């Protein structure tokens, strides 16, 4: 393969919805929606390479966040409150399912 450049992923519905929420609607992150979608799909590809269960767990976090309102998204990013922030159970599941490197 060549070197340099960005691998372009075809964004799926989960990453489209996640990025529409955190970038488009809530302005939580400063990068643009296309960059968000690429990063999201890249994350999913990396985690699916470890295991399907890990990829599914990570996708569940993105799906959860996509369903939050903007105040909840801010709480998710800040991890507030620490033991009960929005989507914390999905995040904890990733830690249990995905191999730790």
Coordinates of C-alpha atoms in Angstrom, one line a residue:
X1 CA 0.0 0.0 0.0
X2 CA 0.9 3.6 -0.4
X3 CA 1.8 6.0 2.4
X4 CA 0.3 9.3 3.4
X5 CA -3.2 10.6 2.9
X6 CA -6.3 9.6 4.9
X7 CA -8.1 6.3 4.5
X8 CA -11.6 7.3 3.7
X9 CA -14.3 5.3 5.4
X10 CA -17.9 5.2 4.2
X11 CA -19.7 6.5 7.3
X12 CA -22.4 4.2 8.6
X13 CA -25.7 5.3 10.2
X14 CA -24.3 5.2 13.8
X15 CA -21.3 7.5 13.1
X16 CA -23.5 9.8 11.0
X17 CA -26.0 10.1 13.8
X18 CA -23.3 10.5 16.5
X19 CA -21.5 13.2 14.6
X20 CA -24.7 15.0 13.6
X21 CA -25.4 15.2 17.4
X22 CA -21.9 16.1 18.8
X23 CA -20.7 18.3 16.0
X24 CA -23.7 19.5 14.1
X25 CA -26.3 20.0 16.8
X26 CA -24.4 20.4 20.1
X27 CA -21.1 21.9 18.8
X28 CA -19.3 19.8 21.4
X29 CA -16.2 19.3 19.3
X30 CA -14.5 21.8 17.0
X31 CA -13.7 19.5 14.1
X32 CA -16.1 19.3 11.2
X33 CA -18.7 16.6 10.7
X34 CA -16.8 14.8 7.9
X35 CA -13.7 14.5 10.2
X36 CA -15.9 13.3 13.0
X37 CA -17.4 10.6 10.8
X38 CA -14.0 9.5 9.6
X39 CA -12.7 9.3 13.2
X40 CA -15.8 7.4 14.4
X41 CA -15.6 4.9 11.6
X42 CA -11.9 4.5 12.1
X43 CA -12.5 3.8 15.8
X44 CA -15.1 1.2 14.9
X45 CA -12.8 -0.5 12.4
X46 CA -9.9 -0.6 14.9
X47 CA -12.2 -2.1 17.7
X48 CA -13.8 -4.6 15.3
X49 CA -10.3 -5.7 14.4
X50 CA -9.9 -6.8 18.0
X51 CA -13.2 -8.6 18.1
X52 CA -16.8 -8.3 16.8
X53 CA -18.0 -8.0 20.4
X54 CA -15.6 -5.1 21.1
X55 CA -16.7 -3.3 17.9
X56 CA -20.3 -3.8 18.9
X57 CA -19.6 -2.4 22.4
X58 CA -18.0 0.7 21.0
X59 CA -20.8 1.2 18.5
X60 CA -23.3 1.0 21.3
X61 CA -21.5 4.0 23.0
X62 CA -21.8 6.0 19.8
X63 CA -25.5 5.0 19.5
X64 CA -26.2 6.0 23.1
X65 CA -24.5 9.4 22.7
X66 CA -26.4 10.1 19.5
X67 CA -29.7 9.8 21.5
X68 CA -28.7 12.3 24.2
X69 CA -29.6 15.9 24.3
X70 CA -26.8 18.5 24.2
X71 CA -26.7 18.9 28.0
X72 CA -26.3 15.2 28.4
X73 CA -23.6 15.1 25.7
X74 CA -21.7 17.7 27.7
X75 CA -22.0 15.6 30.8
X76 CA -20.9 12.5 28.8
X77 CA -17.7 14.3 27.6
X78 CA -17.0 15.6 31.1
X79 CA -17.9 12.2 32.7
X80 CA -20.1 14.0 35.2
X81 CA -21.2 12.7 37.6
X82 CA -18.3 10.3 37.6
X83 CA -20.3 7.1 38.5
X84 CA -23.5 7.9 36.6
X85 CA -22.7 10.1 33.6
X86 CA -24.9 9.6 30.4
X87 CA -24.0 6.3 28.6
X88 CA -21.6 5.3 31.4
X89 CA -22.9 1.7 31.3
X90 CA -22.1 1.4 27.6
X91 CA -18.7 2.9 28.3
X92 CA -18.1 0.4 31.1
X93 CA -19.1 -2.4 28.8
X94 CA -16.4 -1.4 26.4
X95 CA -13.8 -1.7 29.2
X96 CA -15.1 -5.2 30.0
X97 CA -15.4 -6.5 26.4
X98 CA -12.5 -5.0 24.6
X99 CA -9.0 -6.3 25.1
X100 CA -6.8 -3.8 27.0
X101 CA -3.5 -3.1 25.3

